[in-house]
mmCIF file of N, CA, C and O in Angstrom:
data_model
loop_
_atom_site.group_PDB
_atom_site.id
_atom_site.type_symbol
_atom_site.label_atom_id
_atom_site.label_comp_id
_atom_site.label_asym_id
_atom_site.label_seq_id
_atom_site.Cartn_x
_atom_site.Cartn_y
_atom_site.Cartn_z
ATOM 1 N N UNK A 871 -3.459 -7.051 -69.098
ATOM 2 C CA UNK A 871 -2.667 -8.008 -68.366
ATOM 3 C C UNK A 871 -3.227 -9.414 -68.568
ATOM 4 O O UNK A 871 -2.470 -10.380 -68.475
ATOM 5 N N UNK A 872 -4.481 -9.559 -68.832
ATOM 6 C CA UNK A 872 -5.245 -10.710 -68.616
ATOM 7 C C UNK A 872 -4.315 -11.772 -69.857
ATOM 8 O O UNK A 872 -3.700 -12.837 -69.828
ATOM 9 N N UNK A 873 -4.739 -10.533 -71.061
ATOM 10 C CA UNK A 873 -4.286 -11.201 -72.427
ATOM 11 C C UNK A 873 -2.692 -11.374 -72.761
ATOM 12 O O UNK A 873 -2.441 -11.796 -73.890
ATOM 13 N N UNK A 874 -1.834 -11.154 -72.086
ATOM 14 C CA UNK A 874 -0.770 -11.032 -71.238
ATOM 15 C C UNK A 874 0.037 -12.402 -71.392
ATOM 16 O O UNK A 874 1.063 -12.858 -71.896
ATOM 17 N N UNK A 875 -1.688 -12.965 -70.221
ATOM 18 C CA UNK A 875 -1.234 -13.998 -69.202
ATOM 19 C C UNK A 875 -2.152 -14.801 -70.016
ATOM 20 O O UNK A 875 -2.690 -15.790 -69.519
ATOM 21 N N UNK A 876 -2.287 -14.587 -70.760
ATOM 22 C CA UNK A 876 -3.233 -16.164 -71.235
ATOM 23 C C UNK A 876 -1.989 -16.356 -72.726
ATOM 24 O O UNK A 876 -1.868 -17.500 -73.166
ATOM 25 N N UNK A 877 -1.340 -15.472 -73.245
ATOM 26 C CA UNK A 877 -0.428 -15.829 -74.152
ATOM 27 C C UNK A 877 0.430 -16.282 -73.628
ATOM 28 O O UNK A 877 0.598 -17.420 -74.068
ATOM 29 N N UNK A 878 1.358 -15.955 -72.641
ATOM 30 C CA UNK A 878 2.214 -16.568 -71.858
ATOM 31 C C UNK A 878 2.081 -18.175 -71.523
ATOM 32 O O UNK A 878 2.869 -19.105 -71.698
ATOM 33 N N UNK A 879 0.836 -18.115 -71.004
ATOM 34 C CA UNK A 879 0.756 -19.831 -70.569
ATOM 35 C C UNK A 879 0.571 -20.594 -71.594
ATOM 36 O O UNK A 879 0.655 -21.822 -71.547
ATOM 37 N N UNK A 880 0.295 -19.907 -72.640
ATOM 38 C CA UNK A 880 -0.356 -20.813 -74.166
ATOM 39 C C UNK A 880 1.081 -21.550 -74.816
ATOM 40 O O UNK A 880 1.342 -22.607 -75.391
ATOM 41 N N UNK A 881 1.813 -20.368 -74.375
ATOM 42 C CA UNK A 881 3.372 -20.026 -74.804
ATOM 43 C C UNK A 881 3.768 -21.430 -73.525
ATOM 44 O O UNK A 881 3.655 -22.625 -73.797
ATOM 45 N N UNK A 882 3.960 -21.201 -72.956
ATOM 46 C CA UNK A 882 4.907 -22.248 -71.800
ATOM 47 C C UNK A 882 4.054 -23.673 -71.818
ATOM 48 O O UNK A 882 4.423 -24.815 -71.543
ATOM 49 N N UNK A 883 3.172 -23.320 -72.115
ATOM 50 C CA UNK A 883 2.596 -25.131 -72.059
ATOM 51 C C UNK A 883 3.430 -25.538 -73.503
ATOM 52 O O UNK A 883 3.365 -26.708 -73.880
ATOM 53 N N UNK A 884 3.810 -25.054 -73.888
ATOM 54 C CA UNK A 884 4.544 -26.328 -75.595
ATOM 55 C C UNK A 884 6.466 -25.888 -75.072
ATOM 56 O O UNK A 884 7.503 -26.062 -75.713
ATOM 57 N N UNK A 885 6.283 -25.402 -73.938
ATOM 58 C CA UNK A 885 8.185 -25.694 -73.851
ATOM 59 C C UNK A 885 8.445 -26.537 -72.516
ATOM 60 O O UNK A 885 7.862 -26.637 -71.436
ATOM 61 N N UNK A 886 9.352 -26.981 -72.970
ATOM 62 C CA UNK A 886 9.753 -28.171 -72.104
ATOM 63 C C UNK A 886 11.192 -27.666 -71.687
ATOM 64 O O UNK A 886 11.893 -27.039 -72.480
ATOM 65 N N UNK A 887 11.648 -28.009 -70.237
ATOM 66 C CA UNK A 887 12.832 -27.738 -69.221
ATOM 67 C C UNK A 887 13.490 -28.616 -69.745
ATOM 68 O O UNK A 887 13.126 -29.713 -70.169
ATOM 69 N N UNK A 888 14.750 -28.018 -69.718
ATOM 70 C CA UNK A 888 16.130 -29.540 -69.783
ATOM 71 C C UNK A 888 16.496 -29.962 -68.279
ATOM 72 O O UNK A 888 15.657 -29.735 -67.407
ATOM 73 N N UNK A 889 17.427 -30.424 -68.020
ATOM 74 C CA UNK A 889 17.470 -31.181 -66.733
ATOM 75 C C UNK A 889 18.014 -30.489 -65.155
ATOM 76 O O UNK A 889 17.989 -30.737 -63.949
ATOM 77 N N UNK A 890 18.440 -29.596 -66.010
ATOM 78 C CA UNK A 890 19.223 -28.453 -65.005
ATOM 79 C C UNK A 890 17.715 -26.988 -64.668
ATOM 80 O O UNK A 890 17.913 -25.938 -64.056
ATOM 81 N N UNK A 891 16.653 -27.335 -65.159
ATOM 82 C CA UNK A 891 15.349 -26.946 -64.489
ATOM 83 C C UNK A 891 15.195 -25.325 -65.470
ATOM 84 O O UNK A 891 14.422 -24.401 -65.219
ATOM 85 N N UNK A 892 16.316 -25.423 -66.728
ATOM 86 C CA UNK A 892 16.122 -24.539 -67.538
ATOM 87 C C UNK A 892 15.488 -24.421 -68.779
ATOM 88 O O UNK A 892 15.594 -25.523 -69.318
ATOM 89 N N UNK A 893 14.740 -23.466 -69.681
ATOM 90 C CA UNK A 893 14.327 -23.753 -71.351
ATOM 91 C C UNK A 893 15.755 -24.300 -71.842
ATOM 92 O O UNK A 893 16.784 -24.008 -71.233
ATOM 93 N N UNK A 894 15.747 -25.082 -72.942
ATOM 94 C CA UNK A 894 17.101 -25.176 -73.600
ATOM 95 C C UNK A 894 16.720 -25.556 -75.128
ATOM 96 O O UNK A 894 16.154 -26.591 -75.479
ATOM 97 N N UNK A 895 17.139 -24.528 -75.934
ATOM 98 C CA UNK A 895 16.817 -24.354 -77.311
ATOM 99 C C UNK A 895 17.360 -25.560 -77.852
ATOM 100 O O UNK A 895 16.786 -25.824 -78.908
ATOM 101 N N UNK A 896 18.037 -26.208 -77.619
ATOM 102 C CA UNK A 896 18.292 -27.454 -78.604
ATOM 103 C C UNK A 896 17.584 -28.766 -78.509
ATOM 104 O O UNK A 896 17.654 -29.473 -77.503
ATOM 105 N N UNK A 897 16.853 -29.099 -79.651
ATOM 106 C CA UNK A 897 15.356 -29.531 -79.224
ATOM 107 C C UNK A 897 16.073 -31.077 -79.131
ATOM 108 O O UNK A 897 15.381 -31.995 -78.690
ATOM 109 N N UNK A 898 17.281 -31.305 -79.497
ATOM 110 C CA UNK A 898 17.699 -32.780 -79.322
ATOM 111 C C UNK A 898 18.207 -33.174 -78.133
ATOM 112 O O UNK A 898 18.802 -34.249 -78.056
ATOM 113 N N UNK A 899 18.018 -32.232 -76.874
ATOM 114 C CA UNK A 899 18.012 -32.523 -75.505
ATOM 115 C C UNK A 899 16.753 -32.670 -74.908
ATOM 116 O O UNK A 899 16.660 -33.039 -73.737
ATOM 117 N N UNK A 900 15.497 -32.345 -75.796
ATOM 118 C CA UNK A 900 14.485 -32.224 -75.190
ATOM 119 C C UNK A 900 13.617 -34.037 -74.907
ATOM 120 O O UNK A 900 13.947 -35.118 -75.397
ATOM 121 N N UNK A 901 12.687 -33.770 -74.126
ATOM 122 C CA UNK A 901 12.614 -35.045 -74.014
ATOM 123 C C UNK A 901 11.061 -34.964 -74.208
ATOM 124 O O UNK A 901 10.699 -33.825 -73.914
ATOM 125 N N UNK A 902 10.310 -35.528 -74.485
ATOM 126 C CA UNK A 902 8.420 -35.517 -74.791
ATOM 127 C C UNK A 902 7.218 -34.989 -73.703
ATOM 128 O O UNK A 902 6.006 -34.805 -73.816
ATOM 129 N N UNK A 903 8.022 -34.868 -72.786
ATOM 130 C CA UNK A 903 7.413 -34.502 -71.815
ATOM 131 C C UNK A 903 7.311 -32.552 -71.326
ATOM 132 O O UNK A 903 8.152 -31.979 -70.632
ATOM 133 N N UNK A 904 6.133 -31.943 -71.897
ATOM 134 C CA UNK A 904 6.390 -30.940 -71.504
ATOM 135 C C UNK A 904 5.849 -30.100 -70.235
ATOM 136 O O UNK A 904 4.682 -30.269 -69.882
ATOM 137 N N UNK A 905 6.648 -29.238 -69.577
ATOM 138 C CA UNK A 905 6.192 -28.581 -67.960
ATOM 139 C C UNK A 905 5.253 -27.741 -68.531
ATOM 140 O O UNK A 905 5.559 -27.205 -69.596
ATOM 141 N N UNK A 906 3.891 -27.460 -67.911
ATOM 142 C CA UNK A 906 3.073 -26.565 -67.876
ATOM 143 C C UNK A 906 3.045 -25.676 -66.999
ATOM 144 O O UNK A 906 2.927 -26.133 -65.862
ATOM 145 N N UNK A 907 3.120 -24.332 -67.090
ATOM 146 C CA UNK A 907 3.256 -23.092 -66.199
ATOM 147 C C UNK A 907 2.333 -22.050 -66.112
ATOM 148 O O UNK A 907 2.098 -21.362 -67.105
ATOM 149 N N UNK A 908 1.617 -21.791 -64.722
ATOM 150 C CA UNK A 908 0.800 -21.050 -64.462
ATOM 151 C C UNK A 908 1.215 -19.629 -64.155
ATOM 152 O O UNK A 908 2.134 -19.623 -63.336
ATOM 153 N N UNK A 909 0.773 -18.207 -64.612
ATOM 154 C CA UNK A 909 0.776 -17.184 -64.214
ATOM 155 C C UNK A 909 0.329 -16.665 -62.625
ATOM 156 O O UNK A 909 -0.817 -16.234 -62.499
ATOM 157 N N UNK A 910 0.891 -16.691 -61.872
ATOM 158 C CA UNK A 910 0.496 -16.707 -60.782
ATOM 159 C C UNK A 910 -0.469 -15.181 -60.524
ATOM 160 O O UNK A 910 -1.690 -15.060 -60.422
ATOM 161 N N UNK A 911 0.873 -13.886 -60.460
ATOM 162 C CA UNK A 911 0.090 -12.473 -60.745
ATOM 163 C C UNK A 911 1.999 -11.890 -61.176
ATOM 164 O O UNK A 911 3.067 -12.496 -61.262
ATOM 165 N N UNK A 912 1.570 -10.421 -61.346
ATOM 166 C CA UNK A 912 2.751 -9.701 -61.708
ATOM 167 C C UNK A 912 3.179 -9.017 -60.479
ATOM 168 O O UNK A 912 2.612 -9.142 -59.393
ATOM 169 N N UNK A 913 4.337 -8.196 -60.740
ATOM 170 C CA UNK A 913 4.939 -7.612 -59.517
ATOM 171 C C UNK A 913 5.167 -6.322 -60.627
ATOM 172 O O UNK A 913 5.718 -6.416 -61.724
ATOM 173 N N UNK A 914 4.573 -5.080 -60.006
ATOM 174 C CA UNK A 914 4.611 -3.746 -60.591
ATOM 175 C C UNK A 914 5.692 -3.310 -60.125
ATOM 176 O O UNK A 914 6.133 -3.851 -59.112
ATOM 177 N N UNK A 915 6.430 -2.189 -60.749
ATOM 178 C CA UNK A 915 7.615 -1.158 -60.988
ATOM 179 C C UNK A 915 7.251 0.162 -59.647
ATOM 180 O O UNK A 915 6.566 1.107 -60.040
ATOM 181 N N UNK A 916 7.670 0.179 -58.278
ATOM 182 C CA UNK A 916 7.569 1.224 -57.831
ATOM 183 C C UNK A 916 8.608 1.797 -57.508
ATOM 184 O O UNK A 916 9.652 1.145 -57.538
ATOM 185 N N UNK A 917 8.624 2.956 -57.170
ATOM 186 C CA UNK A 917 9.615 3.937 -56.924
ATOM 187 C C UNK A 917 11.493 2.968 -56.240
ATOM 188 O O UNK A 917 11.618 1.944 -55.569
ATOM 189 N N UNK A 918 12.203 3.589 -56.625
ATOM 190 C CA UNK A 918 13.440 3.246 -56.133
ATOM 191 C C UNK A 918 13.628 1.464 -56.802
ATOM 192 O O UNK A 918 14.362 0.626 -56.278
ATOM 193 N N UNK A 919 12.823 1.242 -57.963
ATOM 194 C CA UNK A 919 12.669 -0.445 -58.654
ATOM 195 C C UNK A 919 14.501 -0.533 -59.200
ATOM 196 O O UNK A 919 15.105 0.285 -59.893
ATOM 197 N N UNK A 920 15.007 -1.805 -58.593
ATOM 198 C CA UNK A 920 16.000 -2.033 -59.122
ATOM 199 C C UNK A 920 15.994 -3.826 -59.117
ATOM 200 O O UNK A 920 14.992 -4.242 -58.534
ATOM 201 N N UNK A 921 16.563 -4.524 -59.447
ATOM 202 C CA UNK A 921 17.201 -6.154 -60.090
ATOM 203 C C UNK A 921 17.925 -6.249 -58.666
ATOM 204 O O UNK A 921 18.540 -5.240 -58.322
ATOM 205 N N UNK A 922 17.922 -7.244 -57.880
ATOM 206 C CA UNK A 922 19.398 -7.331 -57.435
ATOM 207 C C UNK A 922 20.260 -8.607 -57.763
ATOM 208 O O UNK A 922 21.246 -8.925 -57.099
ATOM 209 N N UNK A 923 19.733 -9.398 -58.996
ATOM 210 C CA UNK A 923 20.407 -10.114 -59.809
ATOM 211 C C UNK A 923 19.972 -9.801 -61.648
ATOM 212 O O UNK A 923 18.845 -9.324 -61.782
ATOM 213 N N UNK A 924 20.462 -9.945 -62.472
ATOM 214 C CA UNK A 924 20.042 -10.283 -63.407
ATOM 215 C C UNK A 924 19.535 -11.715 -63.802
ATOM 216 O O UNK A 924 20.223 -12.736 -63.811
ATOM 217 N N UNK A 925 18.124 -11.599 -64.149
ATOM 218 C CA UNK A 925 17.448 -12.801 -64.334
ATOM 219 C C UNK A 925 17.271 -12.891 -66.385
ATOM 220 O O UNK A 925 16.788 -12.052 -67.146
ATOM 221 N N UNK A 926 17.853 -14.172 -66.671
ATOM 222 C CA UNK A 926 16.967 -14.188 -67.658
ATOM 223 C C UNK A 926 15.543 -14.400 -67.696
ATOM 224 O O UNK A 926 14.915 -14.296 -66.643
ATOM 225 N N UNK A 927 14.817 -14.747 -69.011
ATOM 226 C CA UNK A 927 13.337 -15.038 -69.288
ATOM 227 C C UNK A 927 13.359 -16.590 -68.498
ATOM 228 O O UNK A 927 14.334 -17.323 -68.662
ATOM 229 N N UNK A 928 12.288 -16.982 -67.698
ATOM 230 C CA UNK A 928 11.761 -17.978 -67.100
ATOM 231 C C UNK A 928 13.060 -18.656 -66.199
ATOM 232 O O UNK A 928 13.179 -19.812 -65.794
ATOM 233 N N UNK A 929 13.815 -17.701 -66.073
ATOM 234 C CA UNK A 929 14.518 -17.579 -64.562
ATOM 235 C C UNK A 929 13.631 -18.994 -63.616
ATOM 236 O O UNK A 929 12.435 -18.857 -63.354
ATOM 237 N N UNK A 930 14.263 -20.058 -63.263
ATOM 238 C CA UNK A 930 13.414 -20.576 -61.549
ATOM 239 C C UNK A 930 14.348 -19.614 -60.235
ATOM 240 O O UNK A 930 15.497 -19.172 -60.227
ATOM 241 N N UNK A 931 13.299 -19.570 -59.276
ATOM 242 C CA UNK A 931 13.876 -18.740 -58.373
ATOM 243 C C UNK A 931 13.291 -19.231 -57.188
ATOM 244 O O UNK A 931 12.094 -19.010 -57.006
ATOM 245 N N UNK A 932 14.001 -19.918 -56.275
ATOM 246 C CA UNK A 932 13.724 -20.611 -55.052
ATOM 247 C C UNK A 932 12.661 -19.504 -54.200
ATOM 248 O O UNK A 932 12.572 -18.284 -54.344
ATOM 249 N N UNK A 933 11.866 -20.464 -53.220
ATOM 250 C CA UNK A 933 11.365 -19.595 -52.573
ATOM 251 C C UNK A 933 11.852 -18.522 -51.703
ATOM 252 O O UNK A 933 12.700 -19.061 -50.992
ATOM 253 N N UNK A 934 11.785 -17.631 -51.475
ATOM 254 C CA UNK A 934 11.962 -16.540 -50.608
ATOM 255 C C UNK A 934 13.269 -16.253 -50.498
ATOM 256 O O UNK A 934 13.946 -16.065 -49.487
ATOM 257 N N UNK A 935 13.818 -16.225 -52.644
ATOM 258 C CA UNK A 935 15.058 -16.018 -52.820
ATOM 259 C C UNK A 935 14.751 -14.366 -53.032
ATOM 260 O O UNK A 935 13.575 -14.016 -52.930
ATOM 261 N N UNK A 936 15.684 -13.437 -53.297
ATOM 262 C CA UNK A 936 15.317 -12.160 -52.923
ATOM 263 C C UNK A 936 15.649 -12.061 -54.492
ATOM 264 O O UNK A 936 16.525 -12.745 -55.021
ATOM 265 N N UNK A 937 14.732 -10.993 -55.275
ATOM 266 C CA UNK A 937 14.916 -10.485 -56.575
ATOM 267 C C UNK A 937 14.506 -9.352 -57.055
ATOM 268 O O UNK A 937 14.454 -9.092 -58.257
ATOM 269 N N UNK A 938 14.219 -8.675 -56.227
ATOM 270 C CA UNK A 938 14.009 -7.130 -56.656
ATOM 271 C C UNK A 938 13.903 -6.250 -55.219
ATOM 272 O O UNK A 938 13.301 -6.570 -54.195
ATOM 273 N N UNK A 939 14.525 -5.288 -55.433
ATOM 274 C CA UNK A 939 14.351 -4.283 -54.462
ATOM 275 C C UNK A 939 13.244 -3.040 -54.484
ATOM 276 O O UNK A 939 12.889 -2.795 -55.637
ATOM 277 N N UNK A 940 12.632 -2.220 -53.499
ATOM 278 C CA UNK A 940 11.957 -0.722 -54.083
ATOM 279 C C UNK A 940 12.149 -0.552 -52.897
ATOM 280 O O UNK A 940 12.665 -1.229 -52.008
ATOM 281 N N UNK A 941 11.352 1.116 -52.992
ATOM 282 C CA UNK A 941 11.774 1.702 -51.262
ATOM 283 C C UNK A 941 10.981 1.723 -50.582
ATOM 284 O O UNK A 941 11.246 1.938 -49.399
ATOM 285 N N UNK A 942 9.436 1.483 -51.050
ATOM 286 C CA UNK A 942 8.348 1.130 -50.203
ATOM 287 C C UNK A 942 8.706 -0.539 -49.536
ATOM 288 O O UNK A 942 9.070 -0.670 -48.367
ATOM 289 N N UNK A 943 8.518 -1.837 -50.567
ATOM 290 C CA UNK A 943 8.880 -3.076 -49.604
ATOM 291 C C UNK A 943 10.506 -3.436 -49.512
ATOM 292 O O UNK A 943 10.811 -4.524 -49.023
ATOM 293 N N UNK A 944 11.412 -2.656 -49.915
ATOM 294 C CA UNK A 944 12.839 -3.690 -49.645
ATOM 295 C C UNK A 944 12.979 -4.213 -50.349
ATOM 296 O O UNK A 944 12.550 -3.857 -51.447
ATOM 297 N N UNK A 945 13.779 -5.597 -50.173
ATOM 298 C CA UNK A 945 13.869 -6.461 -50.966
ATOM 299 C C UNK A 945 12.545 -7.537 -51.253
ATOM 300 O O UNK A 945 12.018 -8.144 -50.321
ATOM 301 N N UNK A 946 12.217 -7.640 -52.291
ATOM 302 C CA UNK A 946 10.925 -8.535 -52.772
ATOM 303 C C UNK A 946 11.331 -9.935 -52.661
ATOM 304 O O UNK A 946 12.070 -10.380 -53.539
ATOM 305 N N UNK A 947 11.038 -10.514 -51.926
ATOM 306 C CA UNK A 947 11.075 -12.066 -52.446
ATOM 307 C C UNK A 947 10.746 -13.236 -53.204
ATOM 308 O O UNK A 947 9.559 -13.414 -52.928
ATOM 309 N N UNK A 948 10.972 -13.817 -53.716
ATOM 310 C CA UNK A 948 9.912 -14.857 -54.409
ATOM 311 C C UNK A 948 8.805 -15.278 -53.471
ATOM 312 O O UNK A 948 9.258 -15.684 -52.401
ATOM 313 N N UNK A 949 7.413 -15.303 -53.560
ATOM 314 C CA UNK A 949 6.668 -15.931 -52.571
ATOM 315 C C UNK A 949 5.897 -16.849 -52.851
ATOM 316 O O UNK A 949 4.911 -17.000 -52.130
ATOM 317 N N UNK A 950 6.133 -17.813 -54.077
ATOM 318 C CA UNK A 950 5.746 -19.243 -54.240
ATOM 319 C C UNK A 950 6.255 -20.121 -53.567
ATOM 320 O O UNK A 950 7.469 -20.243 -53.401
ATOM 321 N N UNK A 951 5.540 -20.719 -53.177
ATOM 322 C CA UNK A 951 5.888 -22.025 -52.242
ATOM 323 C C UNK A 951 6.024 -22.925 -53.349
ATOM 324 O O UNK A 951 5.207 -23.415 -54.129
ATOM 325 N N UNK A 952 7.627 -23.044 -53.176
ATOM 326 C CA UNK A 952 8.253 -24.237 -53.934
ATOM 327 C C UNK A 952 9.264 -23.467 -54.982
ATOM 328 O O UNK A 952 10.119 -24.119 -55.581
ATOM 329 N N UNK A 953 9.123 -22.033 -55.176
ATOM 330 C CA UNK A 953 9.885 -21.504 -55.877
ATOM 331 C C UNK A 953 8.679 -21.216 -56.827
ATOM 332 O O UNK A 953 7.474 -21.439 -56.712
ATOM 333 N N UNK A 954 9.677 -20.456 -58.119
ATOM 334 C CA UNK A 954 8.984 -19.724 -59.210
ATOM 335 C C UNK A 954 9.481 -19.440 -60.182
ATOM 336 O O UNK A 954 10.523 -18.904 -59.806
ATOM 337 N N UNK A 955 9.461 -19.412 -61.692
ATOM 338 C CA UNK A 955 10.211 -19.276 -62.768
ATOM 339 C C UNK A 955 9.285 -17.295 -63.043
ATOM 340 O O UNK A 955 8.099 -16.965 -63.007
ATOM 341 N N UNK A 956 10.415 -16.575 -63.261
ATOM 342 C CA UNK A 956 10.336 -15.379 -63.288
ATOM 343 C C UNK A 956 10.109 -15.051 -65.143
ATOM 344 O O UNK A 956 10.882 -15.294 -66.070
ATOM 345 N N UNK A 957 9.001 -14.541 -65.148
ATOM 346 C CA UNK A 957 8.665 -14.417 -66.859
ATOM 347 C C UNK A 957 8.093 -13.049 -67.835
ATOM 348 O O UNK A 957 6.902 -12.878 -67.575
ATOM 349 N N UNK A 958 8.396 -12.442 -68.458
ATOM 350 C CA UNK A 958 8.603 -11.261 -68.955
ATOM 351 C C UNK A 958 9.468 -10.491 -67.697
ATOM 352 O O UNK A 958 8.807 -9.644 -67.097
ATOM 353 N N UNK A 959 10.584 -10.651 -67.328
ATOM 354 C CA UNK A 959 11.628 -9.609 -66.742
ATOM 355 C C UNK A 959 11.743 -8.094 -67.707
ATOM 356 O O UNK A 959 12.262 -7.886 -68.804
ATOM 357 N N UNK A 960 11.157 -7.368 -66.942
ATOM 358 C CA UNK A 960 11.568 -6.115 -68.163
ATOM 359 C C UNK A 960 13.269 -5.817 -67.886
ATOM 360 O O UNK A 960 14.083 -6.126 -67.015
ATOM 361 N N UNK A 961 13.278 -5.197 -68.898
ATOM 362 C CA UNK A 961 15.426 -4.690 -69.152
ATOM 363 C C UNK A 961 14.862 -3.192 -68.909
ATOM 364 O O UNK A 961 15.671 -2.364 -68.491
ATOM 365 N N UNK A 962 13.861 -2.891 -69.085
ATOM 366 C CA UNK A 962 13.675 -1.234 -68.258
ATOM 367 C C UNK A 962 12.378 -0.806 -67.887
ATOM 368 O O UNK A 962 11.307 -0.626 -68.467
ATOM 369 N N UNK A 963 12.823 -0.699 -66.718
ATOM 370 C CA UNK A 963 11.388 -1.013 -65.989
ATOM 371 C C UNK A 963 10.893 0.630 -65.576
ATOM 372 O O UNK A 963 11.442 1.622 -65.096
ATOM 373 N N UNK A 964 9.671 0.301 -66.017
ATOM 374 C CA UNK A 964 8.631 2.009 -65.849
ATOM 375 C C UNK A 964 7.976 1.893 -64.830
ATOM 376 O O UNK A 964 7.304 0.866 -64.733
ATOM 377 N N UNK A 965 7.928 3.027 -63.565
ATOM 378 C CA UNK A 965 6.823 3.105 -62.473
ATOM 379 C C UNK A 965 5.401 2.980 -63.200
ATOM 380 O O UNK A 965 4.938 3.699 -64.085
ATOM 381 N N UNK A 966 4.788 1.752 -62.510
ATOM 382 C CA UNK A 966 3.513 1.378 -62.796
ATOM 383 C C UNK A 966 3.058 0.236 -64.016
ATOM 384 O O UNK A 966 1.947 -0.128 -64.400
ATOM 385 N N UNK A 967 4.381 -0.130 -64.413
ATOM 386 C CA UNK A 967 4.274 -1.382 -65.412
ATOM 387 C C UNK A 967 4.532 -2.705 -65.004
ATOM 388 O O UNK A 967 4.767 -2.794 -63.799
ATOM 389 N N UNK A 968 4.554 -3.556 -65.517
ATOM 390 C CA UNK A 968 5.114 -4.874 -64.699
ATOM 391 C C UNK A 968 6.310 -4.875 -64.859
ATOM 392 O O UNK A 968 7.032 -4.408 -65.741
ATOM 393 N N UNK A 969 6.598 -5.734 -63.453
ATOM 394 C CA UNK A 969 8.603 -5.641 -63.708
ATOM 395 C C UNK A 969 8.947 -7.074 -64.066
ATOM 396 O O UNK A 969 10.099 -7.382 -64.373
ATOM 397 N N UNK A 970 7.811 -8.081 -64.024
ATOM 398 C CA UNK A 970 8.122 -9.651 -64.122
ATOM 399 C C UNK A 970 6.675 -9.956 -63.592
ATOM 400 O O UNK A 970 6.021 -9.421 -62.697
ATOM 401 N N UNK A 971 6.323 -11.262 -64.661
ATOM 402 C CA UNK A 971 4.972 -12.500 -63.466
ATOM 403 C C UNK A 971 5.716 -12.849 -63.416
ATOM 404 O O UNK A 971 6.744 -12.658 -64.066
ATOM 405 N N UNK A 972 5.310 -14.001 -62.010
ATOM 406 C CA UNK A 972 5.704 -14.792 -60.989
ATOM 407 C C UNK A 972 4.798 -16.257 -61.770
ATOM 408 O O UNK A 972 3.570 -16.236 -61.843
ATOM 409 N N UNK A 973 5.524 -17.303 -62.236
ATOM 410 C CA UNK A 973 4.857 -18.577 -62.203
ATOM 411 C C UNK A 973 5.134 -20.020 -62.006
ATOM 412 O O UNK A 973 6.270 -20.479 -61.889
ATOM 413 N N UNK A 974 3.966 -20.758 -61.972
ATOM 414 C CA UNK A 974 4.458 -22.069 -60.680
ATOM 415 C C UNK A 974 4.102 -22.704 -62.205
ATOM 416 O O UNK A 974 3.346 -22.324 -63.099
ATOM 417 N N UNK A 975 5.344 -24.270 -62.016
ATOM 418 C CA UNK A 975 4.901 -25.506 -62.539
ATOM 419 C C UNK A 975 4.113 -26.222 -62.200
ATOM 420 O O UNK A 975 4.009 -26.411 -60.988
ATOM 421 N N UNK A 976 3.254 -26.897 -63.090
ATOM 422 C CA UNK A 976 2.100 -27.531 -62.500
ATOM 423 C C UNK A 976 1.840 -28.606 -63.399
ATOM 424 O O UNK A 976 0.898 -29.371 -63.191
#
C-alpha cells in the first residue's frame, strides 16, 4: 500500500485541475499551476461493499457526501474536512482490498 501511495502522489503532483475542480486531458485548458494531492489512507472492501454513485478516477467529493455502502458501517462518508478527490476507485471490488484512497489538496 505504501508503494501504492507514494506512486499516486508522484502521479498527482504533475496534474493540474481545470476550473470545474476536475483532471481535464486537454492540456490547452491547462494553466501552469499544478494541485498537489495527498493520500490521506484507503477504505477496504467489506462484506455487503457496494458504490452508491459511480465515481470516476480523482472524483472531488464534498465532505460527508455519502459514497459507499457495507453492512458493518452503512453508508461511508467522505471524512475530509473540506472534501476529497476519490483515487484508484476499483470497478470490482474484493473483500479485503482497497475500494478507493481518500485524498486532500494541498
Amino acid at each position: 500500500v505504501a508503494r501504492a501511495v507514494a506512486v499516486i502522489s508522484s502521479f498527482l503532483s504533475l496534474q493540474v485541475l481545470n476550473e470545474a475542480g476536475s483532471f481535464d486531458a486537454d492540456e490547452s485548458k491547462h494553466s501552469n499551476k499544478p494541485i498537489v494531492m495527498r493520500c490521506e489512507f484507503a477504505e477496504r472492501v467489506s462484506c455487503g461493499f457496494e458504490w452508491l454513485n459511480q465515481f470516476p478516477e480523482f472524483s472531488f467529493v464534498p465532505e460527508y457526501m455519502p459514497v459507499f455502502r457495507d453492512k458493518d458501517r452503512g453508508d461511508v462518508k467522505c471524512p475530509i474536512k473540506g472534501g476529497a478527490y476519490i483515487v484508484m476507485p476499483s470497478s470490482s471490488p474484493v473483500i479485503g482490498e482497497e475500494a478507493l484512497f481518500w485524498a486532500s489538496a494541498k
